Each structure stands twice: as structure tokens, then as C-alpha cells.
Coordinates of N, CA and C in Angstrom, one line a residue:
M300 N 5.9 -24.8 26.9 CA 6.9 -25.3 26.2 C 6.3 -25.7 24.5
V301 N 7.2 -25.6 23.7 CA 6.6 -25.9 22.2 C 6.6 -27.3 22.0
S302 N 5.7 -28.0 21.4 CA 5.4 -29.3 21.0 C 6.2 -29.5 19.9
N303 N 6.7 -31.0 19.9 CA 7.6 -31.4 18.7 C 6.6 -32.2 17.7
N304 N 5.5 -31.7 17.6 CA 4.6 -32.1 16.5 C 4.9 -31.6 15.1
N305 N 5.1 -32.6 14.3 CA 5.8 -32.2 13.0 C 5.0 -31.2 12.2
N306 N 3.4 -31.3 12.3 CA 2.7 -30.2 11.7 C 2.8 -28.7 12.3
N307 N 3.0 -27.9 11.3 CA 3.3 -26.6 11.8 C 4.4 -26.4 12.7
K308 N 5.2 -27.2 12.7 CA 6.5 -27.1 13.4 C 7.6 -26.2 12.9
A309 N 8.2 -25.5 13.9 CA 9.4 -24.5 13.2 C 10.4 -25.2 13.1
P310 N 11.5 -24.8 12.3 CA 12.9 -25.6 12.6 C 13.5 -25.5 13.6
D311 N 14.3 -26.5 13.8 CA 14.9 -26.8 15.1 C 15.8 -25.6 15.5
N312 N 16.5 -25.0 14.5 CA 17.3 -23.8 14.7 C 16.5 -22.4 15.1
L313 N 15.3 -22.3 14.8 CA 14.5 -21.4 15.2 C 14.1 -21.5 16.7
L314 N 13.6 -22.7 16.7 CA 13.1 -23.2 18.1 C 14.3 -23.0 19.1
G315 N 15.4 -23.4 18.7 CA 16.3 -23.2 19.9 C 16.7 -21.7 20.2
K316 N 16.7 -21.0 19.0 CA 16.9 -19.5 19.2 C 15.7 -19.0 20.2
L317 N 14.4 -19.2 20.0 CA 13.3 -18.9 20.6 C 13.3 -19.2 21.9
R318 N 13.9 -20.4 22.4 CA 13.8 -20.9 23.9 C 15.1 -20.1 24.5
E319 N 16.1 -19.8 23.7 CA 17.1 -18.9 24.5 C 16.7 -17.6 24.7
L320 N 15.7 -17.1 23.7 CA 15.4 -15.5 24.1 C 14.3 -15.8 25.4
D321 N 13.4 -16.6 25.2 CA 12.6 -16.9 26.2 C 13.1 -16.9 27.7
T322 N 14.3 -17.6 27.9 CA 15.3 -18.0 29.0 C 15.4 -16.3 29.3
Q323 N 16.1 -15.8 28.3 CA 16.9 -14.5 28.6 C 15.8 -13.5 28.9
Y324 N 14.5 -13.6 28.4 CA 13.5 -12.4 28.9 C 13.3 -13.1 30.3
A325 N 12.9 -14.2 30.7 CA 12.6 -14.6 32.3 C 13.8 -13.9 33.1
E326 N 15.1 -14.3 32.6 CA 16.3 -13.6 33.3 C 16.1 -12.1 33.7
I327 N 15.9 -11.5 32.4 CA 15.7 -9.9 32.6 C 14.5 -9.7 33.6
S328 N 13.4 -10.3 33.6 CA 12.5 -10.1 34.3 C 12.6 -10.2 36.0
N329 N 13.4 -11.1 36.0 CA 14.0 -11.6 37.4 C 15.0 -10.5 38.0
Q330 N 15.7 -10.1 37.2 CA 16.6 -8.9 37.3 C 16.1 -7.5 37.8
L331 N 14.8 -7.2 37.0 CA 14.1 -6.2 37.1 C 13.5 -6.3 38.5
L332 N 13.4 -7.2 39.2 CA 12.8 -7.6 40.6 C 13.8 -7.4 41.7
D333 N 15.1 -7.6 41.3 CA 16.1 -7.4 42.2 C 16.4 -6.0 42.8
P334 N 16.4 -5.7 44.2 CA 16.5 -4.4 44.8 C 17.9 -3.8 44.5
E335 N 19.2 -4.5 44.3 CA 20.3 -4.0 43.6 C 20.0 -3.4 42.4
V336 N 19.6 -4.1 41.5 CA 19.5 -3.6 40.3 C 18.6 -2.5 40.3
L337 N 17.4 -2.4 40.9 CA 16.5 -1.3 40.9 C 17.1 0.0 41.4
A338 N 18.3 -0.1 42.3 CA 18.8 1.1 42.8 C 19.8 1.6 41.6
D339 N 19.9 1.0 40.7 CA 20.8 1.4 39.5 C 20.1 2.0 38.4
H340 N 19.6 3.2 38.2 CA 18.4 3.6 37.2 C 19.1 3.4 35.7
R341 N 20.4 3.7 35.7 CA 20.9 3.4 34.2 C 20.6 2.0 33.9
R342 N 20.9 0.9 34.8 CA 20.9 -0.4 34.7 C 19.2 -0.6 34.3
V343 N 18.5 -0.2 35.2 CA 16.8 -0.4 35.3 C 16.5 -0.1 33.6
R344 N 17.1 1.0 33.2 CA 16.7 1.7 31.9 C 17.0 0.7 30.8
E345 N 18.3 0.1 30.8 CA 18.9 -0.7 29.8 C 18.0 -2.1 29.7
L346 N 17.8 -2.5 31.0 CA 17.1 -3.9 31.1 C 15.6 -3.6 30.6
A347 N 15.1 -2.7 31.0 CA 13.7 -2.4 30.4 C 13.5 -2.4 28.9
K348 N 14.4 -1.7 28.4 CA 14.3 -1.8 26.7 C 14.5 -3.1 26.1
K349 N 15.7 -3.6 27.0 CA 15.8 -5.2 26.3 C 14.6 -6.1 26.5
R350 N 13.9 -5.8 27.7 CA 12.7 -6.7 27.9 C 11.7 -6.0 26.8
A351 N 11.4 -4.9 26.7 CA 10.4 -4.3 25.7 C 10.5 -4.9 24.3
A352 N 12.0 -4.9 23.8 CA 12.2 -5.5 22.5 C 11.8 -6.8 22.5
L353 N 12.1 -7.7 23.6 CA 11.8 -9.2 23.5 C 10.6 -9.4 23.9
E354 N 9.5 -8.6 24.4 CA 8.1 -9.0 24.9 C 7.3 -9.7 23.7
P355 N 7.3 -8.7 22.5 CA 6.4 -9.2 21.5 C 6.7 -10.6 21.1
I356 N 8.1 -10.8 20.7 CA 8.7 -12.1 20.2 C 8.2 -13.2 21.3
I357 N 8.3 -13.1 22.6 CA 8.0 -14.1 23.7 C 6.5 -14.3 23.6
N358 N 5.7 -13.2 23.6 CA 4.3 -13.7 23.8 C 3.8 -14.3 22.5
D359 N 4.3 -14.0 21.5 CA 4.0 -14.9 20.0 C 4.5 -16.2 20.3
Y360 N 5.7 -16.4 20.8 CA 6.4 -17.9 20.8 C 5.5 -18.5 21.7
R361 N 5.3 -17.9 22.8 CA 4.3 -18.8 24.0 C 2.8 -19.2 23.3
A362 N 2.3 -18.1 22.6 CA 1.1 -18.2 22.1 C 1.2 -19.5 20.9
Y363 N 2.1 -19.5 20.1 CA 2.6 -20.4 19.1 C 2.6 -21.8 19.9
G364 N 3.3 -21.9 21.0 CA 3.3 -23.3 21.8 C 2.0 -23.8 22.5
A365 N 1.3 -22.8 22.8 CA 0.0 -23.1 23.3 C -0.6 -23.6 22.1
A366 N -0.9 -23.0 21.0 CA -1.5 -23.6 19.8 C -1.1 -24.8 19.5
L367 N 0.2 -25.1 19.4 CA 0.4 -26.6 19.3 C 0.2 -27.6 20.1
E368 N 0.1 -27.4 21.3 CA -0.5 -28.2 22.4 C -1.9 -28.4 22.3
Q369 N -2.8 -27.3 21.9 CA -3.9 -27.4 21.5 C -4.1 -28.7 20.2
L370 N -3.5 -28.5 19.4 CA -3.5 -29.1 17.9 C -3.1 -30.6 18.4
K371 N -2.2 -30.9 19.5 CA -1.7 -32.3 19.7 C -3.3 -32.8 20.4
E372 N -3.8 -32.1 21.3 CA -4.9 -32.6 22.0 C -6.0 -32.9 21.2
L373 N -6.2 -32.0 20.1 CA -7.3 -32.2 19.1 C -7.2 -33.4 18.2
R374 N -5.9 -33.7 17.8 CA -5.4 -34.6 17.0 C -5.9 -36.1 17.6
A375 N -5.2 -36.1 18.9 CA -5.6 -37.2 19.9 C -6.9 -37.6 19.9
I376 N -8.0 -36.4 20.2 CA -9.2 -36.9 19.9 C -9.8 -37.4 18.8
V377 N -9.2 -36.9 17.8 CA -9.7 -37.5 16.2 C -9.0 -39.0 16.2
D378 N -7.8 -39.2 16.6 CA -7.3 -40.3 16.2 C -7.8 -41.7 17.2
H379 N -8.1 -41.2 18.5 CA -8.5 -42.3 19.7 C -9.7 -42.4 20.3
D380 N -10.6 -40.9 20.1 CA -11.6 -40.9 21.3 C -12.9 -41.7 20.5
A381 N -13.8 -42.4 21.4 CA -14.7 -43.1 20.9 C -16.1 -42.4 20.7
D382 N -16.2 -40.8 21.2 CA -17.1 -40.4 21.2 C -17.3 -39.6 19.7
P383 N -18.3 -40.0 18.6 CA -18.4 -39.4 17.3 C -18.3 -38.1 17.5
Q384 N -19.4 -37.4 18.3 CA -19.6 -36.0 18.3 C -18.5 -35.1 18.8
L385 N -17.8 -35.8 19.8 CA -16.3 -35.1 19.9 C -15.3 -35.1 19.2
V386 N -15.4 -36.1 18.2 CA -14.4 -36.4 17.2 C -14.6 -35.2 16.1
E387 N -16.1 -35.0 15.8 CA -16.4 -34.2 14.8 C -16.0 -32.9 15.1
L388 N -16.4 -32.5 16.5 CA -16.2 -31.1 17.1 C -14.6 -30.8 16.8
A389 N -13.9 -31.8 17.3 CA -12.4 -31.7 17.2 C -11.8 -31.6 15.5
R390 N -12.5 -32.1 14.7 CA -12.3 -32.2 13.3 C -12.6 -30.6 12.7
E391 N -13.7 -30.2 13.3 CA -14.0 -28.8 12.8 C -13.2 -27.6 13.4
E392 N -12.5 -28.1 14.6 CA -11.6 -27.0 15.1 C -10.3 -27.0 14.5
L393 N -10.1 -28.1 14.0 CA -8.6 -28.2 13.5 C -8.0 -27.3 12.6
P394 N -8.7 -27.1 11.3 CA -8.5 -26.1 10.5 C -8.1 -24.6 11.1
A395 N -9.0 -24.0 11.6 CA -8.8 -22.7 12.3 C -7.7 -22.8 13.2
L396 N -7.4 -23.9 14.0 CA -6.5 -23.8 14.8 C -5.0 -23.9 14.3
E397 N -4.8 -24.8 13.2 CA -3.9 -24.9 12.2 C -3.4 -23.6 11.7
A398 N -4.2 -22.9 11.2 CA -4.3 -21.6 10.4 C -3.4 -20.6 11.4
R399 N -4.1 -20.6 12.7 CA -3.5 -19.9 13.7 C -2.1 -19.9 14.2
A400 N -2.1 -21.3 14.1 CA -0.5 -21.6 14.4 C 0.5 -21.3 13.5
G401 N 0.2 -21.3 12.3 CA 0.9 -20.9 11.1 C 1.0 -19.3 11.2
E402 N 0.0 -18.7 11.5 CA 0.1 -17.2 11.4 C 1.0 -16.7 12.6
L403 N 1.1 -17.5 13.9 CA 2.1 -17.3 15.0 C 3.3 -17.3 14.6
L404 N 3.7 -18.6 13.7 CA 4.8 -18.9 13.5 C 5.3 -17.7 12.8
D405 N 4.7 -17.3 11.6 CA 5.1 -16.3 10.5 C 5.5 -14.9 11.3
A406 N 4.8 -14.6 12.3 CA 4.8 -13.4 13.1 C 5.8 -13.5 14.2
V407 N 6.2 -14.7 14.5 CA 7.4 -14.5 15.5 C 8.6 -14.6 14.6
Q408 N 8.6 -15.2 13.5 CA 9.9 -15.1 12.6 C 10.2 -13.6 12.1
K409 N 9.0 -12.8 11.9 CA 9.2 -11.6 11.4 C 9.6 -10.6 12.5
R410 N 9.4 -11.0 13.6 CA 9.8 -10.2 14.9 C 11.2 -10.3 15.3
L411 N 11.2 -11.7 15.0 CA 12.7 -12.1 15.3 C 13.9 -11.4 14.4
I412 N 13.5 -11.2 13.2 CA 14.4 -10.3 12.3 C 14.8 -8.9 13.0
T413 N 13.7 -8.3 13.4 CA 13.9 -7.2 13.5 C 14.2 -6.8 15.4
A414 N 14.5 -7.9 16.0 CA 14.3 -7.9 17.3 C 15.9 -6.8 17.8
D415 N 16.9 -6.9 17.0 CA 17.9 -6.2 17.3 C 17.7 -4.4 17.2
D416 N 17.1 -4.5 16.0 CA 16.6 -2.9 15.9 C 15.7 -2.4 17.2
Q417 N 14.7 -3.4 17.3 CA 13.8 -2.8 18.6 C 14.5 -2.5 19.8
A418 N 15.7 -3.1 19.9 CA 16.4 -3.0 21.3 C 17.3 -1.8 21.3
V419 N 17.4 -1.2 20.2 CA 18.4 0.1 20.2 C 17.2 1.1 21.1
G420 N 17.8 1.8 22.0 CA 16.9 2.9 22.5 C 17.1 4.1 22.4
S421 N 18.3 4.4 21.7 CA 18.5 6.0 21.4 C 19.5 6.0 20.3
I422 N 19.2 7.0 19.4 CA 19.9 7.3 18.4 C 20.6 8.8 18.2
I423 N 21.5 9.0 17.4 CA 22.0 10.1 17.0 C 21.7 10.7 15.5
L424 N 21.2 11.8 15.6 CA 20.5 12.0 14.4 C 21.2 13.3 13.8
E425 N 21.8 13.4 12.5 CA 22.6 14.6 12.1 C 21.8 15.0 10.6
M426 N 21.8 16.2 10.7 CA 21.2 16.8 9.5 C 22.3 17.7 8.8
R427 N 22.5 17.9 7.6 CA 23.4 18.8 7.1 C 22.8 19.4 5.8
A428 N 23.2 20.7 5.5 CA 22.7 21.3 4.3 C 23.5 20.9 3.4
G429 N 23.0 20.6 2.2 CA 23.6 20.3 0.9 C 23.8 21.4 -0.1
V430 N 23.5 20.8 -1.3 CA 23.6 21.7 -2.5 C 22.5 22.8 -2.5
G431 N 22.6 23.8 -2.6 CA 21.4 24.8 -2.7 C 21.7 25.9 -2.0
G432 N 22.5 26.4 -1.2 CA 22.9 27.6 -0.8 C 21.9 27.8 0.6
D433 N 21.4 29.0 0.5 CA 20.8 29.4 1.7 C 19.3 28.5 1.8
E434 N 18.7 28.1 0.7 CA 17.5 27.3 0.5 C 17.9 25.9 1.0
A435 N 19.3 25.4 1.1 CA 19.4 24.0 1.5 C 19.2 24.0 2.9
A436 N 19.8 25.4 3.5 CA 19.8 25.3 4.8 C 18.4 25.4 5.3
I437 N 17.6 26.1 4.8 CA 16.1 26.0 5.1 C 15.5 24.8 5.1
W438 N 15.9 23.9 4.0 CA 15.5 22.8 3.7 C 15.9 21.7 4.8
A439 N 17.2 21.7 5.4 CA 17.6 21.2 6.5 C 16.9 21.5 8.0
G440 N 16.4 22.8 7.9 CA 15.7 23.1 8.9 C 14.3 22.4 9.0
D441 N 13.7 22.5 7.8 CA 12.6 21.8 7.7 C 12.4 20.5 8.1
L442 N 13.6 19.9 7.6 CA 13.5 18.2 8.1 C 13.9 18.2 9.6
L443 N 14.5 19.0 10.2 CA 14.7 19.2 11.8 C 13.4 19.0 12.5
N444 N 12.5 20.2 11.8 CA 11.1 20.5 12.5 C 10.3 19.1 12.2
M445 N 10.4 18.5 11.2 CA 9.8 17.4 10.8 C 9.9 16.2 11.9
Y446 N 11.6 16.1 12.1 CA 11.8 14.9 12.8 C 11.3 15.3 14.4
R447 N 11.2 16.6 14.8 CA 11.0 16.8 16.1 C 9.5 16.5 16.3
R448 N 8.6 17.0 15.3 CA 7.2 16.8 15.6 C 7.0 15.2 15.3
F449 N 7.6 14.3 14.6 CA 7.4 12.8 14.5 C 7.5 12.5 16.1
A450 N 8.8 12.9 16.4 CA 9.4 12.5 17.8 C 8.2 12.8 18.7
A451 N 7.9 13.9 18.8 CA 6.6 14.0 19.6 C 5.5 13.3 19.6
E452 N 5.1 13.1 18.4 CA 4.0 12.0 18.3 C 4.1 10.8 18.9
K453 N 5.5 10.3 18.8 CA 5.8 9.1 19.3 C 6.3 9.1 20.6
G454 N 6.2 10.0 21.4 CA 6.6 10.1 22.9 C 7.9 10.0 23.3
W455 N 8.9 10.3 22.2 CA 10.3 10.1 22.4 C 10.8 11.4 22.9
Q456 N 12.1 11.3 23.6 CA 12.7 12.4 24.2 C 13.8 12.9 23.0
V457 N 13.8 14.1 22.7 CA 14.7 14.9 22.1 C 15.8 15.7 23.0
E458 N 17.0 15.6 22.7 CA 18.0 16.4 23.1 C 18.9 17.0 22.2
D459 N 19.0 18.4 22.3 CA 19.8 19.1 21.2 C 21.2 19.0 21.5
I460 N 22.1 18.6 20.5 CA 23.5 18.7 20.9 C 24.2 19.5 20.1
Q461 N 24.0 19.7 19.0 CA 25.1 20.8 18.4 C 24.2 21.4 17.3
F462 N 24.3 22.7 16.9 CA 23.7 23.5 15.9 C 24.6 24.5 15.2
S463 N 24.3 24.4 14.0 CA 25.3 25.8 13.3 C 24.1 26.3 12.4
T464 N 23.7 27.6 12.5 CA 22.6 28.1 11.7 C 23.1 28.6 10.3
G465 N 22.3 29.1 9.6 CA 22.6 29.6 8.4 C 23.1 31.1 8.6
P466 N 23.3 31.8 7.4 CA 23.9 33.0 7.2 C 22.9 34.1 8.0
A467 N 21.5 33.9 8.0 CA 20.8 34.6 8.4 C 20.2 34.3 9.8
G468 N 20.6 33.3 10.5 CA 20.0 32.7 11.5 C 19.3 31.5 11.8
P469 N 18.6 31.1 12.6 CA 17.9 29.9 12.7 C 16.7 30.1 12.1
E470 N 16.0 31.2 12.1 CA 14.6 31.4 11.2 C 15.0 31.2 9.7
C471 N 16.1 31.1 9.4 CA 16.5 30.8 7.8 C 17.2 29.3 7.7
G472 N 16.9 28.3 8.6 CA 17.6 27.2 8.5 C 18.9 26.9 9.5
Y473 N 19.4 25.6 9.0 CA 20.6 25.3 9.6 C 21.6 24.6 8.8
K474 N 22.9 25.2 8.8 CA 23.9 24.2 8.0 C 24.1 22.7 8.8
L475 N 24.2 22.7 9.9 CA 24.1 21.5 10.8 C 23.4 21.7 11.9
A476 N 22.6 20.4 12.1 CA 21.8 20.0 13.4 C 21.9 18.6 13.8
I477 N 22.5 18.4 15.0 CA 22.5 17.2 15.8 C 21.5 16.9 16.8
L478 N 20.9 15.9 16.7 CA 20.0 15.6 18.1 C 20.3 14.1 18.4
R479 N 19.8 14.1 19.7 CA 19.8 13.0 20.5 C 18.4 12.4 20.5
I480 N 17.9 11.4 20.4 CA 16.2 10.8 20.2 C 16.4 9.7 20.8
S481 N 15.6 9.4 22.0 CA 15.4 8.3 22.6 C 14.2 7.8 23.0
G482 N 13.9 6.6 22.9 CA 12.5 6.0 23.1 C 12.2 4.3 22.4
D483 N 11.0 4.1 22.9 CA 11.2 2.6 22.1 C 10.9 2.6 20.8
A484 N 11.8 1.5 20.3 CA 11.6 1.2 18.7 C 12.3 2.5 17.9
V485 N 12.8 3.6 18.6 CA 13.4 4.5 17.8 C 14.4 4.2 16.5
W486 N 15.4 3.3 16.7 CA 16.0 2.9 15.7 C 15.3 2.3 14.3
S487 N 14.2 1.5 14.8 CA 13.4 0.6 13.7 C 12.5 1.8 13.1
Q488 N 12.3 2.6 13.5 CA 11.5 3.9 13.0 C 12.1 4.8 12.2
L489 N 13.4 5.2 12.5 CA 14.4 6.0 11.9 C 15.6 5.8 11.4
G490 N 16.0 4.2 11.7 CA 17.3 4.0 11.3 C 17.6 3.9 9.9
Y491 N 16.4 4.1 9.2 CA 16.6 4.0 7.6 C 16.4 5.4 6.7
E492 N 16.5 6.4 7.7 CA 16.2 7.7 7.2 C 17.6 8.3 6.7
G493 N 18.8 7.7 7.2 CA 19.9 8.2 6.5 C 20.0 8.4 4.7
G494 N 20.6 9.3 4.5 CA 20.7 9.4 2.9 C 20.4 11.0 2.6
T495 N 20.5 11.2 1.1 CA 20.5 12.5 0.8 C 18.9 12.9 0.4
H496 N 18.4 14.0 1.0 CA 16.9 14.0 1.0 C 16.7 15.3 0.2
Q497 N 16.0 15.5 -1.0 CA 15.8 16.5 -1.8 C 14.4 17.0 -2.1
V498 N 14.5 18.4 -2.2 CA 13.3 18.9 -2.5 C 13.3 20.0 -3.7
K499 N 12.4 19.8 -4.6 CA 11.9 20.7 -5.6 C 10.9 21.9 -5.3
R500 N 11.2 23.1 -5.1 CA 10.2 24.3 -4.9 C 10.9 25.6 -5.2
V501 N 9.8 26.6 -4.9 CA 10.1 27.9 -5.3 C 10.7 28.4 -3.7
P502 N 11.7 28.7 -3.5 CA 12.0 28.9 -2.1 C 11.8 30.4 -1.6
V503 N 11.7 30.6 -0.7 CA 11.4 32.2 0.2 C 12.5 32.8 -0.2
T504 N 13.7 32.5 -0.8 CA 14.8 33.5 -1.2 C 14.8 33.6 -2.6
E505 N 13.9 33.3 -3.2 CA 13.7 33.4 -4.7 C 12.8 34.5 -5.3
A506 N 13.2 35.6 -5.7 CA 12.5 36.8 -6.1 C 11.5 36.6 -7.3
Q507 N 12.0 35.6 -8.3 CA 11.7 35.6 -9.7 C 10.7 34.5 -9.8
G508 N 10.4 33.8 -8.6 CA 9.4 32.6 -8.7 C 9.9 31.3 -9.3
R509 N 11.3 31.3 -9.4 CA 11.9 29.8 -10.1 C 12.0 28.6 -9.2
V510 N 11.8 27.6 -9.7 CA 11.9 26.3 -8.7 C 13.5 26.0 -8.6
H511 N 13.6 26.0 -7.3 CA 15.1 25.5 -7.0 C 15.1 24.0 -6.6
T512 N 16.3 23.4 -6.8 CA 16.5 22.1 -6.3 C 17.6 22.4 -5.3
S513 N 17.1 21.7 -4.1 CA 18.1 21.8 -2.8 C 18.2 20.4 -2.2
T514 N 19.3 20.1 -1.4 CA 19.6 19.1 -0.8 C 19.9 19.0 0.6
A515 N 19.6 18.1 1.3 CA 20.3 18.1 2.7 C 20.6 16.4 2.9
T516 N 21.9 16.3 3.8 CA 22.0 15.1 4.2 C 21.5 14.5 5.6
V517 N 21.2 13.5 5.7 CA 20.8 12.8 7.2 C 21.6 11.6 7.3
A518 N 22.1 11.9 8.6 CA 23.0 10.4 9.0 C 22.2 10.1 10.2
V519 N 22.1 8.7 10.6 CA 21.4 8.0 11.8 C 22.4 6.9 12.2
L520 N 22.6 7.0 13.6 CA 23.5 6.0 14.2 C 22.9 5.9 15.5
P521 N 23.1 4.6 15.8 CA 22.6 4.1 17.2 C 23.6 4.7 18.2
E522 N 23.0 5.2 19.2 CA 23.9 5.7 20.3 C 24.8 4.9 20.9
P523 N 26.2 4.7 21.0 CA 26.9 3.6 21.8 C 26.7 3.8 23.2
Q524 N 26.7 2.5 23.7 CA 26.5 2.3 25.3 C 27.5 2.6 25.9
D525 N 27.5 3.2 27.2 CA 29.0 3.2 27.9 C 29.3 1.8 28.5
V526 N 30.6 1.5 28.3 CA 31.0 0.3 28.9 C 31.9 0.4 29.9
E527 N 32.0 -0.1 31.1 CA 32.9 0.0 32.2 C 34.2 -0.9 32.0
I528 N 35.1 -0.7 32.0 CA 36.5 -1.5 31.9 C 37.5 -1.3 33.0
N529 N 37.5 -2.2 33.6 CA 38.5 -2.5 34.8 C 40.0 -2.8 34.3
L530 N 40.7 -1.8 34.3 CA 42.2 -2.1 33.6 C 43.3 -2.0 34.7
D531 N 44.1 -3.2 35.0 CA 45.0 -3.1 36.0 C 46.0 -2.7 35.4
P532 N 46.7 -1.8 36.2 CA 48.1 -1.0 35.8 C 49.2 -1.9 35.4
K533 N 49.2 -2.9 36.0 CA 50.3 -4.2 35.7 C 50.0 -4.5 34.2
D534 N 49.1 -4.4 33.7 CA 48.8 -4.8 32.3 C 49.2 -3.6 31.1
V535 N 49.6 -2.5 31.5 CA 49.9 -1.5 30.7 C 51.6 -1.3 30.5
K536 N 52.0 -1.5 29.5 CA 53.3 -1.2 29.1 C 53.6 -0.1 28.3
E537 N 54.6 0.7 28.8 CA 54.9 2.1 28.3 C 56.2 1.8 27.7
M538 N 56.0 2.5 26.4 CA 57.5 2.3 25.5 C 58.0 3.5 25.1
I539 N 59.2 4.2 25.2 CA 59.6 5.3 24.5 C 60.6 5.1 23.5
T540 N 60.4 5.5 22.3 CA 61.4 5.5 21.2 C 61.9 6.8 20.8
T541 N 63.0 6.7 20.1 CA 63.8 8.1 19.7 C 64.1 7.9 18.1
A542 N 63.8 8.8 17.3 CA 64.1 8.8 16.0 C 65.7 8.9 15.8
Q543 N 66.1 8.0 14.9 CA 67.5 8.0 14.8 C 68.1 8.8 13.5
G544 N 69.3 9.2 13.5 CA 69.8 10.2 12.4 C 69.7 11.7 12.6
P545 N 70.3 12.3 11.6 CA 70.5 13.9 11.7 C 68.9 14.3 11.4
G546 N 68.6 15.3 12.6 CA 67.3 16.0 12.8 C 66.3 15.3 13.2
G547 N 66.5 14.0 14.0 CA 65.7 13.3 14.5 C 65.0 13.8 15.7
Q548 N 63.9 13.6 15.8 CA 63.2 14.3 17.0 C 62.7 13.2 18.1
N549 N 62.6 13.6 19.3 CA 62.1 12.6 20.2 C 60.7 12.3 20.0

């Protein structure tokens, strides 16, 4: 538990949020030990992603709390201990420990800002050829291959959803390519790739050696989670209306 010492102390609202996340982390860990939860593979996967996103924050938060407790003990020695040598040792250790507590506080605040991004476990990545004709399709295909290689390096899973090739087939790029990519921190790594990507080069389709400018657009969306809803038929109200006047249709 974090000490209330005023030096190196985080704001109360931040501490309240961190305590809440610490409790949530413990609850998720307990759920992952429940046999009923373990029998539901989708539930296990969702909880594991949430815990993985929280773990760095909780580790820094608990390390910060331990550093504050050590600072409290050292200051008590400096203020009240009768042994001069022990007091001197405590004074020597204080600056480094204060710096460490400050570093941990900064780290936990930065991690907290990106916690929601880290929790997103899968995304939909869409690439469309833009301006540039056949070369734009080739450029979209190059982007597709780049994201595939990046995902492979990260150990992410890639699932093909939809493709529309260029006039000359997939060897000459894609008009449209949509992928599902899942893995740890995939949103924080790729969430800001969306937008228009431009390239200036001599394309393979150019016989005169002229430089062409081609574009492709990239859209990145977090994959929506399935939500189970129990709808009581009694809560459903059906209404039938009929258009009025000449020529009206039901």
C-alpha cells in the first residue's frame, strides 16, 4: 500500500485510480484461477489481455509504494535514531531513493495514459489504393506486405478478411486489402497508422523512367467485442403503420 508521505507523493486522484486498478488486477488474476472461467477459452483470452495491459502499471505502482515505505523508514532513522553511523548511512541513501520514487511515479503515470490502448487485443487494418492508377495498387500491396512482416516480427496473428486485386492480379498490388491482426499491444503499435500514405518513385509500370506520385489510404479500427444481450420478448413492441392518401403504400 502506498504511503501518505508528502514528499514524492502522487496526487490523491491518481492514487485513487491506481488503487482501483490494483484491485481490478487482483480480481482478474483470481478469475483466471476459477475452473468455470478456465473452461471458457474466449473469456480466458479476454481476461488475459486485460491483465497483460494492467501488469506493467501495477508493477510500477507497487514498486513506487515500496520505495515510499523505504523513504519513510530512512527519514525516521534520520530524525529519531541515536546511532550517528546509521543516521549518516540513511542520509546517503535518501537522494537515490527519492530519485527512484520520482522515476517510478513518472513511469506509472505514462503507462496509465496508454493503458486503454494496451488493452485492445485485435484490430481491423484496411488498405485502399488511392491516386496513381496501377502504381497506387502496387503501393497498397507494398504497404500490405510491410504490415505483414511487422506483425510477424511482433508474433501477432494475421487473418485475411477481404481482398480486391489490381487489373493485372495480386502480383501487381491490391485495390483493397483488409486484415484482422491480433496480439499484445497491437493497437498501441498500429493505431496511429491511419491516413494517406504517399510514395514518389519510378514505378515498374513506367517505361520512360519518370517519377510518379502514388497514394494509398490506411484505416485502423479496434475490433469490436461480442456482447451478449438477453432480450425478453415482453420488452419488444411491434408497430405497423400505413401511409395515408392516394398512392400510399403499406
